[in-house]
Amino acid sequence: MVRERLLDSAEAVLAEHGSQGLTLAAVATDAGVSKGGLLYHFATKDALITAMIERLIAGFDELIESFRLERPGWYTRAYVEATFAVLTTQDAEAARRRWAAVCAAATDPVLKKPFAAAQRRWLHEGLDEEPDPDLAQLVRLSADGLWEAAELDPSLLGPARLSALRERLLALVP
């Protein structure tokens, strides 16, 4: 419970003050715990950032799994659905900011490794079960590109356009 509250506070501090403002003291203050209480859960700032990244990855994996279909090639559809669920949720801007901020905070190549490993897995998972692996990977990369565009300019793609693009991507895969 305290650990999750600390991670929530770290994301809030990061979103509000950027990676330079993400200090253990700021996170402890935001969470209403002592710095020692924070250090009990996260010995270093790097450990805190790693935990934030791992939580984001686990959450996205759970979201993908929530769209699982019991048929070959299900993963690409689920990946697209999960991506659009994040892009179109009521709190979509906050979700995108959360991802962007956590990824930006991982400036050290060691901290980027968990996210890079997840990205590789997301782009390659189940491709051997897809009727057209190249098309499946292209669809996944397209979904990633939409995510990137939405991060750079949230007003670029409104709800109707996102819905149309979602339908088009899903029409490309079985």
PDB file of N, CA and C in Angstrom, residues 5-84:
ATOM      1  N   ARG A   5       1.609   3.985  -3.029  1.00  0.00           N
ATOM      2  CA  ARG A   5       1.430   5.425  -2.801  1.00  0.00           C
ATOM      3  C   ARG A   5       2.708   6.180  -3.145  1.00  0.00           C
ATOM      4  N   LEU A   6       3.855   5.594  -2.824  1.00  0.00           N
ATOM      5  CA  LEU A   6       5.127   6.220  -3.177  1.00  0.00           C
ATOM      6  C   LEU A   6       5.294   6.296  -4.693  1.00  0.00           C
ATOM      7  N   LEU A   7       4.923   5.236  -5.394  1.00  0.00           N
ATOM      8  CA  LEU A   7       5.017   5.246  -6.856  1.00  0.00           C
ATOM      9  C   LEU A   7       4.055   6.273  -7.450  1.00  0.00           C
ATOM     10  N   ASP A   8       2.851   6.361  -6.906  1.00  0.00           N
ATOM     11  CA  ASP A   8       1.894   7.377  -7.367  1.00  0.00           C
ATOM     12  C   ASP A   8       2.468   8.777  -7.160  1.00  0.00           C
ATOM     13  N   SER A   9       3.051   9.006  -5.998  1.00  0.00           N
ATOM     14  CA  SER A   9       3.638  10.311  -5.704  1.00  0.00           C
ATOM     15  C   SER A   9       4.816  10.612  -6.619  1.00  0.00           C
ATOM     16  N   ALA A  10       5.630   9.605  -6.886  1.00  0.00           N
ATOM     17  CA  ALA A  10       6.768   9.813  -7.792  1.00  0.00           C
ATOM     18  C   ALA A  10       6.279  10.222  -9.176  1.00  0.00           C
ATOM     19  N   GLU A  11       5.222   9.570  -9.659  1.00  0.00           N
ATOM     20  CA  GLU A  11       4.668   9.938 -10.969  1.00  0.00           C
ATOM     21  C   GLU A  11       4.101  11.352 -10.938  1.00  0.00           C
ATOM     22  N   ALA A  12       3.443  11.721  -9.848  1.00  0.00           N
ATOM     23  CA  ALA A  12       2.881  13.068  -9.734  1.00  0.00           C
ATOM     24  C   ALA A  12       3.987  14.123  -9.709  1.00  0.00           C
ATOM     25  N   VAL A  13       5.033  13.881  -8.932  1.00  0.00           N
ATOM     26  CA  VAL A  13       6.168  14.816  -8.872  1.00  0.00           C
ATOM     27  C   VAL A  13       6.828  14.921 -10.238  1.00  0.00           C
ATOM     28  N   LEU A  14       7.012  13.807 -10.889  1.00  0.00           N
ATOM     29  CA  LEU A  14       7.637  13.783 -12.213  1.00  0.00           C
ATOM     30  C   LEU A  14       6.804  14.553 -13.233  1.00  0.00           C
ATOM     31  N   ALA A  15       5.493  14.340 -13.211  1.00  0.00           N
ATOM     32  CA  ALA A  15       4.609  15.032 -14.154  1.00  0.00           C
ATOM     33  C   ALA A  15       4.591  16.537 -13.904  1.00  0.00           C
ATOM     34  N   GLU A  16       4.646  16.922 -12.642  1.00  0.00           N
ATOM     35  CA  GLU A  16       4.553  18.346 -12.308  1.00  0.00           C
ATOM     36  C   GLU A  16       5.882  19.082 -12.412  1.00  0.00           C
ATOM     37  N   HIS A  17       6.979  18.405 -12.042  1.00  0.00           N
ATOM     38  CA  HIS A  17       8.266  19.103 -11.943  1.00  0.00           C
ATOM     39  C   HIS A  17       9.341  18.586 -12.894  1.00  0.00           C
ATOM     40  N   GLY A  18       9.043  17.550 -13.655  1.00  0.00           N
ATOM     41  CA  GLY A  18      10.024  17.014 -14.585  1.00  0.00           C
ATOM     42  C   GLY A  18      11.060  16.159 -13.883  1.00  0.00           C
ATOM     43  N   SER A  19      11.962  15.587 -14.680  1.00  0.00           N
ATOM     44  CA  SER A  19      12.936  14.653 -14.122  1.00  0.00           C
ATOM     45  C   SER A  19      13.906  15.336 -13.151  1.00  0.00           C
ATOM     46  N   GLN A  20      14.182  16.629 -13.358  1.00  0.00           N
ATOM     47  CA  GLN A  20      15.075  17.345 -12.427  1.00  0.00           C
ATOM     48  C   GLN A  20      14.432  17.508 -11.057  1.00  0.00           C
ATOM     49  N   GLY A  21      13.107  17.604 -11.023  1.00  0.00           N
ATOM     50  CA  GLY A  21      12.392  17.774  -9.756  1.00  0.00           C
ATOM     51  C   GLY A  21      12.099  16.479  -9.039  1.00  0.00           C
ATOM     52  N   LEU A  22      12.391  15.356  -9.693  1.00  0.00           N
ATOM     53  CA  LEU A  22      12.136  14.052  -9.073  1.00  0.00           C
ATOM     54  C   LEU A  22      13.268  13.733  -8.103  1.00  0.00           C
ATOM     55  N   THR A  23      13.048  14.085  -6.854  1.00  0.00           N
ATOM     56  CA  THR A  23      14.005  13.768  -5.801  1.00  0.00           C
ATOM     57  C   THR A  23      13.315  12.881  -4.776  1.00  0.00           C
ATOM     58  N   LEU A  24      14.096  12.136  -4.040  1.00  0.00           N
ATOM     59  CA  LEU A  24      13.519  11.274  -3.015  1.00  0.00           C
ATOM     60  C   LEU A  24      12.789  12.104  -1.963  1.00  0.00           C
ATOM     61  N   ALA A  25      13.357  13.261  -1.621  1.00  0.00           N
ATOM     62  CA  ALA A  25      12.715  14.132  -0.628  1.00  0.00           C
ATOM     63  C   ALA A  25      11.360  14.638  -1.136  1.00  0.00           C
ATOM     64  N   ALA A  26      11.303  15.036  -2.409  1.00  0.00           N
ATOM     65  CA  ALA A  26      10.037  15.533  -2.970  1.00  0.00           C
ATOM     66  C   ALA A  26       8.982  14.437  -2.999  1.00  0.00           C
ATOM     67  N   VAL A  27       9.390  13.230  -3.333  1.00  0.00           N
ATOM     68  CA  VAL A  27       8.451  12.111  -3.377  1.00  0.00           C
ATOM     69  C   VAL A  27       7.956  11.784  -1.976  1.00  0.00           C
ATOM     70  N   ALA A  28       8.865  11.750  -1.009  1.00  0.00           N
ATOM     71  CA  ALA A  28       8.472  11.460   0.373  1.00  0.00           C
ATOM     72  C   ALA A  28       7.475  12.510   0.876  1.00  0.00           C
ATOM     73  N   THR A  29       7.760  13.768   0.611  1.00  0.00           N
ATOM     74  CA  THR A  29       6.861  14.839   1.032  1.00  0.00           C
ATOM     75  C   THR A  29       5.494  14.688   0.388  1.00  0.00           C
ATOM     76  N   ASP A  30       5.465  14.454  -0.917  1.00  0.00           N
ATOM     77  CA  ASP A  30       4.201  14.297  -1.630  1.00  0.00           C
ATOM     78  C   ASP A  30       3.400  13.113  -1.088  1.00  0.00           C
ATOM     79  N   ALA A  31       4.093  12.041  -0.734  1.00  0.00           N
ATOM     80  CA  ALA A  31       3.422  10.831  -0.240  1.00  0.00           C
ATOM     81  C   ALA A  31       3.064  10.926   1.241  1.00  0.00           C
ATOM     82  N   GLY A  32       3.599  11.931   1.914  1.00  0.00           N
ATOM     83  CA  GLY A  32       3.317  12.086   3.340  1.00  0.00           C
ATOM     84  C   GLY A  32       4.039  11.063   4.209  1.00  0.00           C
ATOM     85  N   VAL A  33       5.245  10.675   3.779  1.00  0.00           N
ATOM     86  CA  VAL A  33       6.059   9.749   4.568  1.00  0.00           C
ATOM     87  C   VAL A  33       7.427  10.389   4.798  1.00  0.00           C
ATOM     88  N   SER A  34       8.152   9.836   5.737  1.00  0.00           N
ATOM     89  CA  SER A  34       9.506  10.330   5.965  1.00  0.00           C
ATOM     90  C   SER A  34      10.414   9.832   4.845  1.00  0.00           C
ATOM     91  N   LYS A  35      11.537  10.492   4.701  1.00  0.00           N
ATOM     92  CA  LYS A  35      12.500  10.040   3.697  1.00  0.00           C
ATOM     93  C   LYS A  35      12.983   8.627   4.040  1.00  0.00           C
ATOM     94  N   GLY A  36      13.114   8.349   5.327  1.00  0.00           N
ATOM     95  CA  GLY A  36      13.489   6.999   5.757  1.00  0.00           C
ATOM     96  C   GLY A  36      12.442   5.968   5.353  1.00  0.00           C
ATOM     97  N   GLY A  37      11.172   6.361   5.432  1.00  0.00           N
ATOM     98  CA  GLY A  37      10.092   5.470   5.004  1.00  0.00           C
ATOM     99  C   GLY A  37      10.176   5.174   3.520  1.00  0.00           C
ATOM    100  N   LEU A  38      10.527   6.183   2.749  1.00  0.00           N
ATOM    101  CA  LEU A  38      10.706   5.977   1.308  1.00  0.00           C
ATOM    102  C   LEU A  38      11.907   5.074   1.053  1.00  0.00           C
ATOM    103  N   LEU A  39      12.997   5.323   1.777  1.00  0.00           N
ATOM    104  CA  LEU A  39      14.223   4.538   1.572  1.00  0.00           C
ATOM    105  C   LEU A  39      14.033   3.073   1.962  1.00  0.00           C
ATOM    106  N   TYR A  40      13.087   2.799   2.830  1.00  0.00           N
ATOM    107  CA  TYR A  40      12.781   1.414   3.177  1.00  0.00           C
ATOM    108  C   TYR A  40      12.315   0.649   1.938  1.00  0.00           C
ATOM    109  N   HIS A  41      11.545   1.323   1.086  1.00  0.00           N
ATOM    110  CA  HIS A  41      11.002   0.698  -0.119  1.00  0.00           C
ATOM    111  C   HIS A  41      11.915   0.864  -1.338  1.00  0.00           C
ATOM    112  N   PHE A  42      12.582   2.014  -1.428  1.00  0.00           N
ATOM    113  CA  PHE A  42      13.417   2.322  -2.586  1.00  0.00           C
ATOM    114  C   PHE A  42      14.725   2.945  -2.086  1.00  0.00           C
ATOM    115  N   ALA A  43      15.794   2.197  -2.161  1.00  0.00           N
ATOM    116  CA  ALA A  43      17.071   2.645  -1.602  1.00  0.00           C
ATOM    117  C   ALA A  43      17.689   3.800  -2.386  1.00  0.00           C
ATOM    118  N   THR A  44      17.335   3.905  -3.670  1.00  0.00           N
ATOM    119  CA  THR A  44      17.912   4.956  -4.513  1.00  0.00           C
ATOM    120  C   THR A  44      16.846   5.509  -5.460  1.00  0.00           C
ATOM    121  N   LYS A  45      17.155   6.631  -6.047  1.00  0.00           N
ATOM    122  CA  LYS A  45      16.268   7.206  -7.061  1.00  0.00           C
ATOM    123  C   LYS A  45      16.154   6.259  -8.254  1.00  0.00           C
ATOM    124  N   ASP A  46      17.247   5.626  -8.635  1.00  0.00           N
ATOM    125  CA  ASP A  46      17.214   4.666  -9.736  1.00  0.00           C
ATOM    126  C   ASP A  46      16.272   3.501  -9.426  1.00  0.00           C
ATOM    127  N   ALA A  47      16.290   3.049  -8.182  1.00  0.00           N
ATOM    128  CA  ALA A  47      15.384   1.953  -7.790  1.00  0.00           C
ATOM    129  C   ALA A  47      13.932   2.406  -7.900  1.00  0.00           C
ATOM    130  N   LEU A  48      13.663   3.636  -7.547  1.00  0.00           N
ATOM    131  CA  LEU A  48      12.312   4.190  -7.657  1.00  0.00           C
ATOM    132  C   LEU A  48      11.884   4.278  -9.122  1.00  0.00           C
ATOM    133  N   ILE A  49      12.743   4.797  -9.976  1.00  0.00           N
ATOM    134  CA  ILE A  49      12.427   4.914 -11.402  1.00  0.00           C
ATOM    135  C   ILE A  49      12.236   3.530 -12.015  1.00  0.00           C
ATOM    136  N   THR A  50      13.088   2.579 -11.646  1.00  0.00           N
ATOM    137  CA  THR A  50      12.946   1.210 -12.153  1.00  0.00           C
ATOM    138  C   THR A  50      11.587   0.639 -11.756  1.00  0.00           C
ATOM    139  N   ALA A  51      11.181   0.857 -10.530  1.00  0.00           N
ATOM    140  CA  ALA A  51       9.875   0.358 -10.072  1.00  0.00           C
ATOM    141  C   ALA A  51       8.731   1.023 -10.828  1.00  0.00           C
ATOM    142  N   MET A  52       8.876   2.310 -11.133  1.00  0.00           N
ATOM    143  CA  MET A  52       7.845   3.012 -11.911  1.00  0.00           C
ATOM    144  C   MET A  52       7.730   2.395 -13.304  1.00  0.00           C
ATOM    145  N   ILE A  53       8.866   2.150 -13.924  1.00  0.00           N
ATOM    146  CA  ILE A  53       8.873   1.550 -15.261  1.00  0.00           C
ATOM    147  C   ILE A  53       8.258   0.153 -15.214  1.00  0.00           C
ATOM    148  N   GLU A  54       8.668  -0.635 -14.245  1.00  0.00           N
ATOM    149  CA  GLU A  54       8.133  -1.996 -14.123  1.00  0.00           C
ATOM    150  C   GLU A  54       6.617  -1.983 -13.902  1.00  0.00           C
ATOM    151  N   ARG A  55       6.121  -1.025 -13.139  1.00  0.00           N
ATOM    152  CA  ARG A  55       4.678  -0.935 -12.905  1.00  0.00           C
ATOM    153  C   ARG A  55       3.943  -0.566 -14.191  1.00  0.00           C
ATOM    154  N   LEU A  56       4.487   0.355 -14.974  1.00  0.00           N
ATOM    155  CA  LEU A  56       3.867   0.707 -16.250  1.00  0.00           C
ATOM    156  C   LEU A  56       3.828  -0.491 -17.192  1.00  0.00           C
ATOM    157  N   ILE A  57       4.933  -1.205 -17.268  1.00  0.00           N
ATOM    158  CA  ILE A  57       5.009  -2.378 -18.144  1.00  0.00           C
ATOM    159  C   ILE A  57       3.995  -3.425 -17.707  1.00  0.00           C
ATOM    160  N   ALA A  58       3.952  -3.713 -16.425  1.00  0.00           N
ATOM    161  CA  ALA A  58       3.011  -4.715 -15.913  1.00  0.00           C
ATOM    162  C   ALA A  58       1.566  -4.294 -16.183  1.00  0.00           C
ATOM    163  N   GLY A  59       1.280  -3.020 -16.010  1.00  0.00           N
ATOM    164  CA  GLY A  59      -0.070  -2.525 -16.268  1.00  0.00           C
ATOM    165  C   GLY A  59      -0.464  -2.667 -17.727  1.00  0.00           C
ATOM    166  N   PHE A  60       0.467  -2.379 -18.631  1.00  0.00           N
ATOM    167  CA  PHE A  60       0.157  -2.514 -20.053  1.00  0.00           C
ATOM    168  C   PHE A  60       0.023  -3.984 -20.435  1.00  0.00           C
ATOM    169  N   ASP A  61       0.858  -4.833 -19.856  1.00  0.00           N
ATOM    170  CA  ASP A  61       0.730  -6.275 -20.099  1.00  0.00           C
ATOM    171  C   ASP A  61      -0.651  -6.776 -19.652  1.00  0.00           C
ATOM    172  N   GLU A  62      -1.105  -6.314 -18.496  1.00  0.00           N
ATOM    173  CA  GLU A  62      -2.433  -6.710 -18.005  1.00  0.00           C
ATOM    174  C   GLU A  62      -3.525  -6.206 -18.937  1.00  0.00           C
ATOM    175  N   LEU A  63      -3.362  -5.001 -19.445  1.00  0.00           N
ATOM    176  CA  LEU A  63      -4.346  -4.445 -20.372  1.00  0.00           C
ATOM    177  C   LEU A  63      -4.388  -5.257 -21.665  1.00  0.00           C
ATOM    178  N   ILE A  64      -3.233  -5.606 -22.195  1.00  0.00           N
ATOM    179  CA  ILE A  64      -3.189  -6.458 -23.390  1.00  0.00           C
ATOM    180  C   ILE A  64      -3.914  -7.773 -23.105  1.00  0.00           C
ATOM    181  N   GLU A  65      -3.593  -8.368 -21.987  1.00  0.00           N
ATOM    182  CA  GLU A  65      -4.199  -9.657 -21.623  1.00  0.00           C
ATOM    183  C   GLU A  65      -5.715  -9.542 -21.478  1.00  0.00           C
ATOM    184  N   SER A  66      -6.207  -8.396 -21.070  1.00  0.00           N
ATOM    185  CA  SER A  66      -7.655  -8.215 -20.906  1.00  0.00           C
ATOM    186  C   SER A  66      -8.394  -8.264 -22.250  1.00  0.00           C
ATOM    187  N   PHE A  67      -7.662  -8.093 -23.345  1.00  0.00           N
ATOM    188  CA  PHE A  67      -8.257  -8.162 -24.681  1.00  0.00           C
ATOM    189  C   PHE A  67      -7.955  -9.500 -25.375  1.00  0.00           C
ATOM    190  N   ARG A  68      -7.471 -10.467 -24.625  1.00  0.00           N
ATOM    191  CA  ARG A  68      -7.099 -11.774 -25.189  1.00  0.00           C
ATOM    192  C   ARG A  68      -8.307 -12.440 -25.856  1.00  0.00           C
ATOM    193  N   LEU A  69      -8.044 -13.008 -27.002  1.00  0.00           N
ATOM    194  CA  LEU A  69      -9.021 -13.831 -27.714  1.00  0.00           C
ATOM    195  C   LEU A  69      -8.420 -15.220 -27.851  1.00  0.00           C
ATOM    196  N   GLU A  70      -9.232 -16.219 -27.753  1.00  0.00           N
ATOM    197  CA  GLU A  70      -8.721 -17.592 -27.858  1.00  0.00           C
ATOM    198  C   GLU A  70      -8.665 -18.025 -29.320  1.00  0.00           C
ATOM    199  N   ARG A  71      -7.736 -17.408 -30.036  1.00  0.00           N
ATOM    200  CA  ARG A  71      -7.518 -17.803 -31.431  1.00  0.00           C
ATOM    201  C   ARG A  71      -6.116 -17.371 -31.840  1.00  0.00           C
ATOM    202  N   PRO A  72      -5.565 -18.020 -32.843  1.00  0.00           N
ATOM    203  CA  PRO A  72      -4.230 -17.633 -33.303  1.00  0.00           C
ATOM    204  C   PRO A  72      -4.230 -16.169 -33.766  1.00  0.00           C
ATOM    205  N   GLY A  73      -3.138 -15.509 -33.500  1.00  0.00           N
ATOM    206  CA  GLY A  73      -2.999 -14.132 -33.938  1.00  0.00           C
ATOM    207  C   GLY A  73      -3.716 -13.116 -33.063  1.00  0.00           C
ATOM    208  N   TRP A  74      -4.132 -13.524 -31.880  1.00  0.00           N
ATOM    209  CA  TRP A  74      -4.885 -12.634 -30.997  1.00  0.00           C
ATOM    210  C   TRP A  74      -4.051 -11.457 -30.497  1.00  0.00           C
ATOM    211  N   TYR A  75      -2.743 -11.645 -30.379  1.00  0.00           N
ATOM    212  CA  TYR A  75      -1.913 -10.661 -29.686  1.00  0.00           C
ATOM    213  C   TYR A  75      -1.915  -9.292 -30.375  1.00  0.00           C
ATOM    214  N   THR A  76      -1.841  -9.258 -31.680  1.00  0.00           N
ATOM    215  CA  THR A  76      -1.805  -7.962 -32.369  1.00  0.00           C
ATOM    216  C   THR A  76      -3.093  -7.194 -32.139  1.00  0.00           C
ATOM    217  N   ARG A  77      -4.246  -7.880 -32.242  1.00  0.00           N
ATOM    218  CA  ARG A  77      -5.526  -7.217 -31.963  1.00  0.00           C
ATOM    219  C   ARG A  77      -5.550  -6.675 -30.538  1.00  0.00           C
ATOM    220  N   ALA A  78      -5.092  -7.491 -29.596  1.00  0.00           N
ATOM    221  CA  ALA A  78      -5.095  -7.082 -28.195  1.00  0.00           C
ATOM    222  C   ALA A  78      -4.150  -5.896 -27.967  1.00  0.00           C
ATOM    223  N   TYR A  79      -3.007  -5.909 -28.654  1.00  0.00           N
ATOM    224  CA  TYR A  79      -2.044  -4.813 -28.537  1.00  0.00           C
ATOM    225  C   TYR A  79      -2.660  -3.502 -29.046  1.00  0.00           C
ATOM    226  N   VAL A  80      -3.327  -3.574 -30.186  1.00  0.00           N
ATOM    227  CA  VAL A  80      -3.991  -2.384 -30.739  1.00  0.00           C
ATOM    228  C   VAL A  80      -5.088  -1.910 -29.785  1.00  0.00           C
ATOM    229  N   GLU A  81      -5.900  -2.837 -29.310  1.00  0.00           N
ATOM    230  CA  GLU A  81      -6.983  -2.474 -28.385  1.00  0.00           C
ATOM    231  C   GLU A  81      -6.429  -1.834 -27.114  1.00  0.00           C
ATOM    232  N   ALA A  82      -5.366  -2.411 -26.569  1.00  0.00           N
ATOM    233  CA  ALA A  82      -4.764  -1.862 -25.352  1.00  0.00           C
ATOM    234  C   ALA A  82      -4.205  -0.464 -25.601  1.00  0.00           C
ATOM    235  N   THR A  83      -3.544  -0.290 -26.729  1.00  0.00           N
ATOM    236  CA  THR A  83      -2.991   1.027 -27.067  1.00  0.00           C
ATOM    237  C   THR A  83      -4.103   2.061 -27.164  1.00  0.00           C
ATOM    238  N   PHE A  84      -5.165   1.722 -27.856  1.00  0.00           N
ATOM    239  CA  PHE A  84      -6.264   2.678 -28.003  1.00  0.00           C
ATOM    240  C   PHE A  84      -7.027   2.874 -26.705  1.00  0.00           C
TER     241      PHE A  84
END
